[in-house]
Short mmCIF file of C-alpha atoms and ligand atoms in Angstrom, two decimals:
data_model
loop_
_atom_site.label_atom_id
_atom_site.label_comp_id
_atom_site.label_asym_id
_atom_site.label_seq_id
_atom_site.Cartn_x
_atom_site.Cartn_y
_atom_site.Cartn_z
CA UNK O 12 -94.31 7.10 12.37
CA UNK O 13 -91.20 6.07 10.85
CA UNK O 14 -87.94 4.62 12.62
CA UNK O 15 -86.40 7.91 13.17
CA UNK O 16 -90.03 9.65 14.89
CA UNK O 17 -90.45 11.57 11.80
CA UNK O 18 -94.37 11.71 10.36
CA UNK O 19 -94.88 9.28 7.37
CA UNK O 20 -94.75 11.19 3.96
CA UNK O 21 -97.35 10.50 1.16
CA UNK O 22 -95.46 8.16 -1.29
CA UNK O 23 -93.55 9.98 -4.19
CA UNK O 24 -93.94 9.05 -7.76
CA UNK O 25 -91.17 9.47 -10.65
CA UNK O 26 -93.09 10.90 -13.80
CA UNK O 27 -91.99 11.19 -17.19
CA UNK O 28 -92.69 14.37 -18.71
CA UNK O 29 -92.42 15.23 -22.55
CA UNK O 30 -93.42 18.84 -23.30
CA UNK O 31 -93.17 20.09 -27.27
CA UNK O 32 -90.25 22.44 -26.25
CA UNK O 33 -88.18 23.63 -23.07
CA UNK O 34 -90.36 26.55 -22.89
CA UNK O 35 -93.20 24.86 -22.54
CA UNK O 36 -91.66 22.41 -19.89
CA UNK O 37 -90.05 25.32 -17.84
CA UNK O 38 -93.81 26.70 -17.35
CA UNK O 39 -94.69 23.51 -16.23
CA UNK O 40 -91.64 23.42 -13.58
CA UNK O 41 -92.28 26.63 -12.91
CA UNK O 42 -96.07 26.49 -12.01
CA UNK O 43 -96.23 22.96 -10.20
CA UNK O 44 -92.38 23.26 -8.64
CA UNK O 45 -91.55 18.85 -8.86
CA UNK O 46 -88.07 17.54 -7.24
CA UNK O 47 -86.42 17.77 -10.71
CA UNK O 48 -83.88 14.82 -9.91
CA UNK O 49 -80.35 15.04 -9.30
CA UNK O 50 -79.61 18.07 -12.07
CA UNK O 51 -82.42 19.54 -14.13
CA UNK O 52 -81.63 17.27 -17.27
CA UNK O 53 -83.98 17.67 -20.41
CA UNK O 54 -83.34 15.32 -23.65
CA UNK O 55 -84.60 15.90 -26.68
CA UNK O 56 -87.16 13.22 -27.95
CA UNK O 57 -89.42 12.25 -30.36
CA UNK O 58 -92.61 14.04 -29.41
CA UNK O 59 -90.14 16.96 -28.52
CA UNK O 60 -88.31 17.86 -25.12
CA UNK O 61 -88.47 14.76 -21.95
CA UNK O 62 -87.21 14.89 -18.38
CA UNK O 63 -87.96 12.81 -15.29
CA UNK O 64 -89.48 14.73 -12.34
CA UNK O 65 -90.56 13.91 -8.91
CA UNK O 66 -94.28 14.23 -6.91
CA UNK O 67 -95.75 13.53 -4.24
CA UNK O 68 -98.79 11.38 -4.42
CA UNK O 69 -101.14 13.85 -2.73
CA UNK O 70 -99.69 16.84 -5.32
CA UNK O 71 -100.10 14.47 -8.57
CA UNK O 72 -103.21 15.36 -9.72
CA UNK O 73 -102.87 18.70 -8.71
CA UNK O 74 -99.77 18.78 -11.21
CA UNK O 75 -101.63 17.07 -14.41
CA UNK O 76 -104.43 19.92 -13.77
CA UNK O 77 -102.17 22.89 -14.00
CA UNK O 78 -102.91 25.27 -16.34
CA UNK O 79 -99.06 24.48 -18.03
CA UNK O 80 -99.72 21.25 -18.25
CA UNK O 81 -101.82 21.45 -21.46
CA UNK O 82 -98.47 21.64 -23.33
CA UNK O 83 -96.99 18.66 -21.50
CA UNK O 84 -97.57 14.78 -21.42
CA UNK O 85 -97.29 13.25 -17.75
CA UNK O 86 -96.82 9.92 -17.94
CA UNK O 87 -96.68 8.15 -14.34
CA UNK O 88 -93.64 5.48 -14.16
CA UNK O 89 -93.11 5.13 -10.63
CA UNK O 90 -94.09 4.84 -7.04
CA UNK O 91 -90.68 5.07 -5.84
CA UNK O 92 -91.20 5.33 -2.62
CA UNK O 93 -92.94 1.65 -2.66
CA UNK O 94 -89.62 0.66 -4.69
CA UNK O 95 -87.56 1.86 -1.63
CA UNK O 96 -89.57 -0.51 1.02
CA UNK O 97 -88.57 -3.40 -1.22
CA UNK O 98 -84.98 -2.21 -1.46
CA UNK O 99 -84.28 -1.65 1.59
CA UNK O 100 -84.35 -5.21 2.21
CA UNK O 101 -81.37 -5.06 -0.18
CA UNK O 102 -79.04 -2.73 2.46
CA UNK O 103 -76.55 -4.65 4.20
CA UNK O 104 -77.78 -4.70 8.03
CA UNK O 105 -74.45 -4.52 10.35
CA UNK O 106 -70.78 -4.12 9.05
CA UNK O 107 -69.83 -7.12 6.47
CA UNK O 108 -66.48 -5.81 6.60
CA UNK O 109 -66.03 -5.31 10.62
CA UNK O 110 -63.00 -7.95 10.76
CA UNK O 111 -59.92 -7.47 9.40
CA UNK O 112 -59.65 -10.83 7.34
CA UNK O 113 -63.16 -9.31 5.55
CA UNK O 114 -61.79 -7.87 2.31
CA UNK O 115 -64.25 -6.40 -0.16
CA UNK O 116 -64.61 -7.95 -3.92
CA UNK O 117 -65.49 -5.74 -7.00
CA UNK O 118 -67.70 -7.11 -9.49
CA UNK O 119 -65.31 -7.32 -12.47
CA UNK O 120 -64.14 -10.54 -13.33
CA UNK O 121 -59.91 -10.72 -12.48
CA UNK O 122 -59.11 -12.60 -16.05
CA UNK W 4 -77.01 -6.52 -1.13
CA UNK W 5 -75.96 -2.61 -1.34
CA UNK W 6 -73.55 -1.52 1.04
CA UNK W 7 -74.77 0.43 4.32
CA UNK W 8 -72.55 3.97 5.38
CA UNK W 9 -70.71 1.82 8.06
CA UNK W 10 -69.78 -0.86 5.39
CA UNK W 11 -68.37 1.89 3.20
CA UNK W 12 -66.08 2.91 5.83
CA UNK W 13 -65.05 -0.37 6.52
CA UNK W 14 -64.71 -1.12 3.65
CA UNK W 15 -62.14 1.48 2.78
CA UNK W 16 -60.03 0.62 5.58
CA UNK W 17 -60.27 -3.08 5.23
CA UNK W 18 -58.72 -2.26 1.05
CA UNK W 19 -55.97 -0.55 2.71
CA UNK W 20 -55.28 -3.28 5.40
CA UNK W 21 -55.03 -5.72 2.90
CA UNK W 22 -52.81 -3.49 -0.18
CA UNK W 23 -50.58 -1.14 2.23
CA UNK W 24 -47.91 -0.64 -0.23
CA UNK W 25 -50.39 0.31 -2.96
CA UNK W 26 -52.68 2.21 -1.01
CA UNK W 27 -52.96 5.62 1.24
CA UNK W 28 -55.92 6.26 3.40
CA UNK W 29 -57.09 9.73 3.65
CA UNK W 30 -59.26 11.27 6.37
CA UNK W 31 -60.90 14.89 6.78
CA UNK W 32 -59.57 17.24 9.45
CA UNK W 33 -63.50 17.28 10.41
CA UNK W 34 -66.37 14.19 10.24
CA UNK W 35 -69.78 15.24 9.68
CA UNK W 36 -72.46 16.45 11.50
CA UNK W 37 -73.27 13.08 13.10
CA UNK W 38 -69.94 12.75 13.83
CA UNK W 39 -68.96 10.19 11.25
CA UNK W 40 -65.29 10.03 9.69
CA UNK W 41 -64.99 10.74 6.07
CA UNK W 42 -62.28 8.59 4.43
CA UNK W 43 -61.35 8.01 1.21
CA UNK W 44 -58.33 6.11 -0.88
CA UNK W 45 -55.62 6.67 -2.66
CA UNK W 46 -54.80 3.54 -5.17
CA UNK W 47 -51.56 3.88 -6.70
CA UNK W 48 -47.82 2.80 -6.31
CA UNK W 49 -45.72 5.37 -4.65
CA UNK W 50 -44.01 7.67 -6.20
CA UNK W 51 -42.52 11.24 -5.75
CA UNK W 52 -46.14 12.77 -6.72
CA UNK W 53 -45.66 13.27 -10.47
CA UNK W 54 -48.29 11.07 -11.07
CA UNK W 55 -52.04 12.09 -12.32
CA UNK W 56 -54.14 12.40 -10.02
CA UNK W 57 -58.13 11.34 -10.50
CA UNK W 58 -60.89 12.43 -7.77
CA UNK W 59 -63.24 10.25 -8.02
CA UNK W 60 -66.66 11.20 -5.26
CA UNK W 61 -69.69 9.50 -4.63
CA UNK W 62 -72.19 9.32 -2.28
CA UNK W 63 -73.12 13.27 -2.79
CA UNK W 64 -76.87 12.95 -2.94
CA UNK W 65 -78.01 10.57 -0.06
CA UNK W 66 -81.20 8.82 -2.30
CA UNK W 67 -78.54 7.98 -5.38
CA UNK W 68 -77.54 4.46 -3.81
CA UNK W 69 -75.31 2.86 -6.68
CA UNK W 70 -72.41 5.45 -7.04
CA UNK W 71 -70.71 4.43 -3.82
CA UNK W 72 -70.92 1.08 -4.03
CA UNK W 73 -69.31 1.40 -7.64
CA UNK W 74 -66.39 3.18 -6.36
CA UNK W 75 -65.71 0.33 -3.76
CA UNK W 76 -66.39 -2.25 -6.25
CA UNK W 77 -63.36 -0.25 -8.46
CA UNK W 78 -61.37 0.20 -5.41
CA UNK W 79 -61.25 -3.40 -4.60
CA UNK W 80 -61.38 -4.65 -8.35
CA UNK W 81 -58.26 -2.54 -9.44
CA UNK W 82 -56.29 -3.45 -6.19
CA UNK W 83 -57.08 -7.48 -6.18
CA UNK W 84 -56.15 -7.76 -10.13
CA UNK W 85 -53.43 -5.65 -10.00
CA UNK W 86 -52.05 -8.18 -7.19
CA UNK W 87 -53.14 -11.12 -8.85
CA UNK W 88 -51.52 -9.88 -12.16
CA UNK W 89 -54.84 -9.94 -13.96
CA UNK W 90 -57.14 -8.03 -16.04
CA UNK W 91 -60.60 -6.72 -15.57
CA UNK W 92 -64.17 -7.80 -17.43
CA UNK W 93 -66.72 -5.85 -16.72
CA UNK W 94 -70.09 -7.34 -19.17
CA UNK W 95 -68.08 -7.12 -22.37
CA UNK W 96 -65.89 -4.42 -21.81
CA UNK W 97 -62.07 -6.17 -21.34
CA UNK W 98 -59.32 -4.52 -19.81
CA UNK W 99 -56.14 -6.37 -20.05
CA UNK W 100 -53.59 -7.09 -16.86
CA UNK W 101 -51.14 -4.29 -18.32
CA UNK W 102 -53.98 -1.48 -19.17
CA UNK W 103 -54.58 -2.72 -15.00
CA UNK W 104 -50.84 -2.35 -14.25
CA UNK W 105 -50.76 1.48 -16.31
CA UNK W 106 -54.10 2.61 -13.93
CA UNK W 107 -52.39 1.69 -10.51
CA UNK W 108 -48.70 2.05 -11.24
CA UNK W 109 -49.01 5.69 -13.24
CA UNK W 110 -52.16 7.23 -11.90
CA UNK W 111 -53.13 8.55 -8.48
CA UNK W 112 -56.67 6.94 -8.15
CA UNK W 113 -58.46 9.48 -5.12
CA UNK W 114 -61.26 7.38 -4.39
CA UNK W 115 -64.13 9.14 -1.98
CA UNK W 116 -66.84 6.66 -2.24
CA UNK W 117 -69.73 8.35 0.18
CA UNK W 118 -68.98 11.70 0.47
CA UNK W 119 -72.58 11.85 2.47
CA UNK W 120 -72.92 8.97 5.29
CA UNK W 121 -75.17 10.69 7.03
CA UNK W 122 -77.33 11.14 4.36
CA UNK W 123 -76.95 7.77 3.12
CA UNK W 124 -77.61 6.40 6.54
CA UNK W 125 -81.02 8.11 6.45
CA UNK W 126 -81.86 7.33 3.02
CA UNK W 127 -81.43 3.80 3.83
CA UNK W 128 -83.38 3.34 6.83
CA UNK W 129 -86.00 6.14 6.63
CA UNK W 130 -86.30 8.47 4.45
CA UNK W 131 -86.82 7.47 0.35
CA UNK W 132 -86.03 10.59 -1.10
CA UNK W 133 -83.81 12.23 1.07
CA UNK W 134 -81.23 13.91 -0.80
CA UNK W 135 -79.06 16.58 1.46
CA UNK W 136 -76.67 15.29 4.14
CA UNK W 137 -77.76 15.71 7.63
CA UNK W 138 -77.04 19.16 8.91
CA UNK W 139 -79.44 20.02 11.78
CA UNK W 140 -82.69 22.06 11.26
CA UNK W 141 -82.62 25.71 12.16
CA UNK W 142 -83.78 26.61 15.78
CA UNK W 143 -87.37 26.30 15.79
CA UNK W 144 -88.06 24.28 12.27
CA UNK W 145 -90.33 21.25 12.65
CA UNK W 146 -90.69 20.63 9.09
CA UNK W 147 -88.17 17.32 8.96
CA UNK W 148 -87.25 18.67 5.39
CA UNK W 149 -85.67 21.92 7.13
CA UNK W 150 -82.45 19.71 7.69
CA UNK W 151 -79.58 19.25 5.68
CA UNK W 152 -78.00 21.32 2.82
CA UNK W 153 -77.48 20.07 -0.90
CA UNK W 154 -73.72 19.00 -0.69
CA UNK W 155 -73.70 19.73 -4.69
CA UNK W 156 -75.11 23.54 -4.31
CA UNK W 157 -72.62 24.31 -1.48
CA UNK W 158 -69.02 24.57 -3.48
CA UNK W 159 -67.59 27.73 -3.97
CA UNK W 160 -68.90 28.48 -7.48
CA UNK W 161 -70.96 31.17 -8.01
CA UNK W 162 -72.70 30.17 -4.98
CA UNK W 163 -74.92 33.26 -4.28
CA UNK W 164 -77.11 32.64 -6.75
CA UNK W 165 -79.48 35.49 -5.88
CA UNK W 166 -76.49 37.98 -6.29
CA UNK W 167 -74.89 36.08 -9.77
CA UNK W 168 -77.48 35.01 -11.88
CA UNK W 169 -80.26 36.88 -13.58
CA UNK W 170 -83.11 37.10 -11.36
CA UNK W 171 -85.44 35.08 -14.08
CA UNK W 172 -83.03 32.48 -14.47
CA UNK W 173 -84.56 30.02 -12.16
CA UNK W 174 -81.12 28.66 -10.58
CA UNK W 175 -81.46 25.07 -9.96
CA UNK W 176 -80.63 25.60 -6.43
CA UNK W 177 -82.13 27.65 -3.10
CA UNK W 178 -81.74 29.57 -0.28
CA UNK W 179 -84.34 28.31 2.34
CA UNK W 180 -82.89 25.85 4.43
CA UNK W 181 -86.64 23.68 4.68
CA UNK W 182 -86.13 23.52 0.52
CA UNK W 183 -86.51 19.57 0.78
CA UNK W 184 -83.52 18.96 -2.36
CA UNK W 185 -81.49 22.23 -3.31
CA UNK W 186 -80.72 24.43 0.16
CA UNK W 187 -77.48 25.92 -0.93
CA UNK W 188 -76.24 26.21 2.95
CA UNK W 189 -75.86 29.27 5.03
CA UNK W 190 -72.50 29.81 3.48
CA UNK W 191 -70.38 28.57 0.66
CA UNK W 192 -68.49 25.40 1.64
CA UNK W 193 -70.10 25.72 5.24
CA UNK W 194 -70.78 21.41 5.50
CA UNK W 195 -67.75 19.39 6.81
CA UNK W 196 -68.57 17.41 3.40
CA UNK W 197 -67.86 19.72 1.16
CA UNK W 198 -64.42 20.81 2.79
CA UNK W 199 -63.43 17.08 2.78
CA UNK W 200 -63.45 17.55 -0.97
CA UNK W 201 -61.63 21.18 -0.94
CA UNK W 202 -59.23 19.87 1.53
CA UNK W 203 -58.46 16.93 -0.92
CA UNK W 204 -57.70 19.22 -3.94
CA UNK W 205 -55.92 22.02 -1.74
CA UNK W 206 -53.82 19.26 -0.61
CA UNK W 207 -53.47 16.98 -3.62
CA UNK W 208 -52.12 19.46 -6.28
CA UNK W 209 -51.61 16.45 -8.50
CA UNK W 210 -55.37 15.86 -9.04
CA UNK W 211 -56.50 17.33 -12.60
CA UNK W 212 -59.80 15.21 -13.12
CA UNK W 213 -62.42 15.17 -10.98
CA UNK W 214 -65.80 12.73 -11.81
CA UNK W 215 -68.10 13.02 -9.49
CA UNK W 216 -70.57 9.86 -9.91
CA UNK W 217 -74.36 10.22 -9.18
CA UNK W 218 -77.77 9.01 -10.88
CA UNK W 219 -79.81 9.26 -12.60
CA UNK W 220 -80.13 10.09 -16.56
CA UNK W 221 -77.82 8.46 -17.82
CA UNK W 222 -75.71 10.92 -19.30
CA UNK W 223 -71.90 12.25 -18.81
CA UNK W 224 -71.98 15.87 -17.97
CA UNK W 225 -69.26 18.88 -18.77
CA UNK W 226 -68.63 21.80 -18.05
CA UNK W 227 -70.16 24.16 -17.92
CA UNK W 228 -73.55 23.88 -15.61
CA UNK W 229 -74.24 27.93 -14.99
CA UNK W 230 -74.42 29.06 -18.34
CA UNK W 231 -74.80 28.01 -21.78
CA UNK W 232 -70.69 27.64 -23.21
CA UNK W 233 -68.92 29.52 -24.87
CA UNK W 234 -65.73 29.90 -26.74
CA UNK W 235 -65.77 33.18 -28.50
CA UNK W 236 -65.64 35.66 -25.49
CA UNK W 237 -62.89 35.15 -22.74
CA UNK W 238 -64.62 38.62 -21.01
CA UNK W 239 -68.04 36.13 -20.57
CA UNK W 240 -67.02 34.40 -17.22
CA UNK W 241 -68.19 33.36 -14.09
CA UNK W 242 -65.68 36.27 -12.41
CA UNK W 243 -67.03 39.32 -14.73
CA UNK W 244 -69.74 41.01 -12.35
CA UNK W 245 -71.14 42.98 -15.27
CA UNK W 246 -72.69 39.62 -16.02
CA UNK W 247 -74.52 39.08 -12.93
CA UNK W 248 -77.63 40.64 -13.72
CA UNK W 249 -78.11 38.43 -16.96
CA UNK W 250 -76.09 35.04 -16.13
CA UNK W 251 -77.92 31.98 -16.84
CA UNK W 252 -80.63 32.61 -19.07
CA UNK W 253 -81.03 30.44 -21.66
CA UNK W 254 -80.48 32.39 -24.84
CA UNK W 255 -80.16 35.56 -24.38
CA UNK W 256 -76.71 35.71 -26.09
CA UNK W 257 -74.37 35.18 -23.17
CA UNK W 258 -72.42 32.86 -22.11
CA UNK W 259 -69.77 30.89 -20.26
CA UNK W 260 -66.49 31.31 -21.58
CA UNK W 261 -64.26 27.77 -22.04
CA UNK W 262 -61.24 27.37 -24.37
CA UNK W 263 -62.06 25.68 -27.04
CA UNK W 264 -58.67 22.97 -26.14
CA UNK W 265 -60.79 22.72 -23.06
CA UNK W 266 -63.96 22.28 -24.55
CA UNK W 267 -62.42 19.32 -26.97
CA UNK W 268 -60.63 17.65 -23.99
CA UNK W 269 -63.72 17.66 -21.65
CA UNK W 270 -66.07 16.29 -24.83
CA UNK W 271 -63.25 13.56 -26.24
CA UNK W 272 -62.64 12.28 -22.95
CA UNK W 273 -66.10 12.14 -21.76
CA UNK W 274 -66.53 10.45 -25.26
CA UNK W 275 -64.01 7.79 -24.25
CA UNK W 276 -66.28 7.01 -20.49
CA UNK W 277 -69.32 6.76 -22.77
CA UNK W 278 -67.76 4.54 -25.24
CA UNK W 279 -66.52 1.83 -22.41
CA UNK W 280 -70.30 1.91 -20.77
CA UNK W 281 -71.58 1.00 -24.24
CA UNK W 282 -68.99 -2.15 -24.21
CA UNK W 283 -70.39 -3.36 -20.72
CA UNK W 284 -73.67 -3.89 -22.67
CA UNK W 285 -74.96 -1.46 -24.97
CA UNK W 286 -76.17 1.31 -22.64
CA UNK W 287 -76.04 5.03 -23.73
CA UNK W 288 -74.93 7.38 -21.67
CA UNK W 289 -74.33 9.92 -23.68
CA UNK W 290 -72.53 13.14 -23.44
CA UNK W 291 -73.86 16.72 -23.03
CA UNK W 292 -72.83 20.05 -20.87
CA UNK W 293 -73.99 20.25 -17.65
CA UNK W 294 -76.24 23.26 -18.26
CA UNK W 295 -79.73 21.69 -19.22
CA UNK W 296 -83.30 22.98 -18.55
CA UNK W 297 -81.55 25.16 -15.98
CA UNK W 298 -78.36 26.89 -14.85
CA UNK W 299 -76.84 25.39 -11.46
CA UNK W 300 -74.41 27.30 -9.14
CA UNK W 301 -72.08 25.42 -6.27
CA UNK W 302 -71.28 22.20 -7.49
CA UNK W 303 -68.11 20.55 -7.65
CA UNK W 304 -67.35 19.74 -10.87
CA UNK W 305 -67.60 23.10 -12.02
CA UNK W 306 -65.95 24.54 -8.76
CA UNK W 307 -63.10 22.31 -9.36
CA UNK W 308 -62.47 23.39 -12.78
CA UNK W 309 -63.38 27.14 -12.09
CA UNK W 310 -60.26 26.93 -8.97
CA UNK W 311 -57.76 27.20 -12.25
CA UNK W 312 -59.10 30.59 -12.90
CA UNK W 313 -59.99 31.83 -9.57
CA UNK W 314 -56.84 31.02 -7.63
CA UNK W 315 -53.40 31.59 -8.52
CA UNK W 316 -50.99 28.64 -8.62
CA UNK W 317 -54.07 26.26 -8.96
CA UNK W 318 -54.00 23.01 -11.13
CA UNK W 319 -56.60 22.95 -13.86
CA UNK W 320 -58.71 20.45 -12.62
CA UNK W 321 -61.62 19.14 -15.44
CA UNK W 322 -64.61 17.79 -13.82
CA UNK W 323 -67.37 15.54 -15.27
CA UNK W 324 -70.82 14.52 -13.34
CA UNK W 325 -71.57 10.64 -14.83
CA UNK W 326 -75.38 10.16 -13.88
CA UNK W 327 -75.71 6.75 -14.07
CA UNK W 328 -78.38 4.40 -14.76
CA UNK W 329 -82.28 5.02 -15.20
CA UNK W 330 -83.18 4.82 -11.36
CA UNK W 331 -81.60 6.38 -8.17
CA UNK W 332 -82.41 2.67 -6.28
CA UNK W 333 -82.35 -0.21 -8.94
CA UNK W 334 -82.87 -3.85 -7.78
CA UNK W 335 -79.43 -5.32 -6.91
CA UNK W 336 -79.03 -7.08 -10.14
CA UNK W 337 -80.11 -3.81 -12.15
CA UNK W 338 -77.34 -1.95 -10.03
CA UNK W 339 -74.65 -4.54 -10.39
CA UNK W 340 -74.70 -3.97 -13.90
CA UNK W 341 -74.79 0.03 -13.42
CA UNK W 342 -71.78 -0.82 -11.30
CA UNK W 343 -70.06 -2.45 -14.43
CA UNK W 344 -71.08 0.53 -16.40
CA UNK W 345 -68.94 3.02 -14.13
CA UNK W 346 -66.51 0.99 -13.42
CA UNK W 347 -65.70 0.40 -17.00
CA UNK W 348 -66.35 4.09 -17.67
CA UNK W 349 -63.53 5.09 -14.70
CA UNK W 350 -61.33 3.02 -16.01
CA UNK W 351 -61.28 4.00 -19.61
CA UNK W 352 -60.39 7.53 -18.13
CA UNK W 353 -57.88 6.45 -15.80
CA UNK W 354 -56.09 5.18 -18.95
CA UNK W 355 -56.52 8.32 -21.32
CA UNK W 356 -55.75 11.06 -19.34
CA UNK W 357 -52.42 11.97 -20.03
CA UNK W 358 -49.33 10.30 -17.92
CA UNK W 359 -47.45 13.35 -17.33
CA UNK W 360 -49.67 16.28 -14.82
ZN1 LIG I 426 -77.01 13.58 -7.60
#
């Protein structure tokens, strides 16, 4: 179980997909239905259209053996959700800025 | 360390605590639905309102961790240089103390860092992928991904996407409230989140850019995102209802109408955001319309530009969506440079856009 009571999910894994044209990677969309990201971006490339989708583990293989996916390279990048238990160490834990005196600093350098 | 939805908050107040006279903090008539306050800031000198006005969001999609934390990091960069008299460096992208000085003395800088708390809140402490904010489940759902609604599918824009778009069009965006990323909402503008942003532009008529900052491509978006553009056919728009049966397919012939002055405006500025990313260190975000592999109804960029033609007496407000950096939660380092990147990218807007609105 999770902190919030919720049953664990299988980890999710952010996939590169290069299909020879947006046809082509629609029907793969269509028939195996990924979390396409924050807008359904597609980029032309050199082995013809790419995008970066989303699967679970458990659905992974089920995606590469799609009929569709004859006219598409997968390419596995990353188990995000294995990236998120390491960053989540990186979340400020309590309120940095809580006291008035606390003011917050940009990045930039003042020059 | 990235900031947590509290911190945000804080740290919004804590910028206006310390620059009062340059400085207005805004909250929502309504928090969300866990009952936190959404606040935002106004950086500018005052003035009688005849100033630009830039909305700047972040925060919309719960999992994309670096956009809010780049809006505070602008926030507090513009407001402690401008004090200090200084410039701004950002990798190797240079903005001098008076470019600084023209930002906060002639624009209105709206800045709405985490327009999704509660979202972020659970994306940081449970849930990886969680997009939505954190409307409750309908009666009777167990499924935990029957919460929330896609903040950026529930603006006024051709919302209804079963009733507007061409039933083969594959709308980047859904009706079922357990859809775990896209559920539209059981009405248009139905989440106090949304509102906070329609309340800021009902009540802000000076605004007349909007970026709304999420990850990841990277690429700077334009309008438009439910159709293919246009500029040949004024009758092709988003109000014609003879279009509903056929809107959004790819290439059928039909499209979204946008002036072609529009069109150049919304490319040459989005042209100047991508040029001052590639100063911070070479990156390349570059610059495309919104509408990709598929058409999307509801969001706000192209709700804030479409209020222009849908309401009379509106300002024409041009929206871009920066998607920045390669991954929606980068190691720190990794997102302290994406932080550069859209800081340097804001900026470079805040100084083109025309001084008079
Ligand atoms: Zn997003």
């Amino acid at each position: 179980m999770t902190a919030t009571g919720e049953p664990p999910v299988p980890d999710v894994i952010r996939c590169h997909v290069v299909a020879e044209d947006a046809e082509a990677l629609r029907r793969f969309v269509r028939e195996t239905r990924p979390d396409l990201g924050c807008r359904p971006v597609a980029r032309p490339g050199r082995d013809g259209v790419a995008t970066e989708v989303y699967f679970r583990q458990d659905r992974l293989d089920a995606a590469m053996a799609a009929r569709s996916a004859d006219r598409v390279t997968v390419t596995a990048v990353e188990n995000v959700t294995e990236n998120w238990r390491a960053r989540v160490e990186e979340v400020g834990t309590g309120d940095r800025f809580a006291t008035r005196d606390a003011v917050p600093h940009g990045l930039g350098r003042k020059e | 360390m990235y900031l947590n939805a509290t911190e945000i908050d804080s740290a919004v107040g804590r910028l206006h605590d310390a620059y009062p006279e340059v400085t207005e903090l805004l909250t929502a008539s309504r928090p969300t639905h866990e009952g936190r306050p959404l606040r935002l800031l106004r950086v500018g000198t005052p003035h009688d309102g005849a100033s630009p006005g830039i909305l700047l969001l972040g925060g919309v999609h719960a999992r994309e961790w670096v956009p809010p934390d780049a809006l505070v990091s602008l926030a507090a960069d513009l407001l402690e240089a401008w004090h200090r008299g200084t410039g701004l460096g950002y990798g190797s992208a240079v903005f001098t103390a008076a470019q600084v000085r023209s930002v906060v003395e002639g624009v209105d800088l709206f800045v709405f860092p985490c327009v999704n708390p509660d979202g972020r809140a659970h994306s940081q402490t449970a849930s990886a992928m969680w997009r939505k904010n954190r409307r409750p489940a309908p009666p009777g759902a167990t499924d935990p991904s029957c919460a929330g609604v896609d903040l950026n599918r529930n603006f006024d824009f051709l919302w209804d996407h079963t009733a507007k778009f061409a039933p083969d069009a594959d709308v980047h965006t859904s009706d079922r409230p357990c859809d775990p990323q896209v559920y539209r909402g059981p009405a248009a503008a139905s989440e106090p989140e949304t509102r906070s942003v329609v309340e800021v532009l009902d009540g802000r008529p000076g605004i007349r850019w909007l970026v709304d900052v999420h990850s990841a491509v990277p690429v700077i978006l334009h309008h438009w995102g439910s159709d293919r553009n246009q500029t040949t056919d004024p009758d092709q728009n988003f109000r014609n209802p003879g279009l509903d049966a056929v809107r959004g397919r790819p290439d059928d012939g039909t499209g979204e109408y946008i002036a072609p002055d529009d069109l150049r405006t919304a490319v040459d500025l989005a042209g100047r955001m991508s040029g001052a990313v590639r100063a911070v260190r070479g990156g390349e975000y570059g610059v495309e319309p919104s509408y990709g592999l598929y058409p999307t109804s509801g969001t706000s960029d192209d709700y804030a530009y479409s209020r222009h033609l849908s309401r009379p007496g509106a300002s024409k407000v041009f929206g871009w969506t920066i998607e920045c950096g390669t991954t929606f939660q980068p190691a720190v380092e990794e997102a302290g440079q994406v932080v550069r990147e859209v800081c340097a990218a804001l900026l470079a807007l805040a100084l083109a856009v025309p001084r008079t609105p």
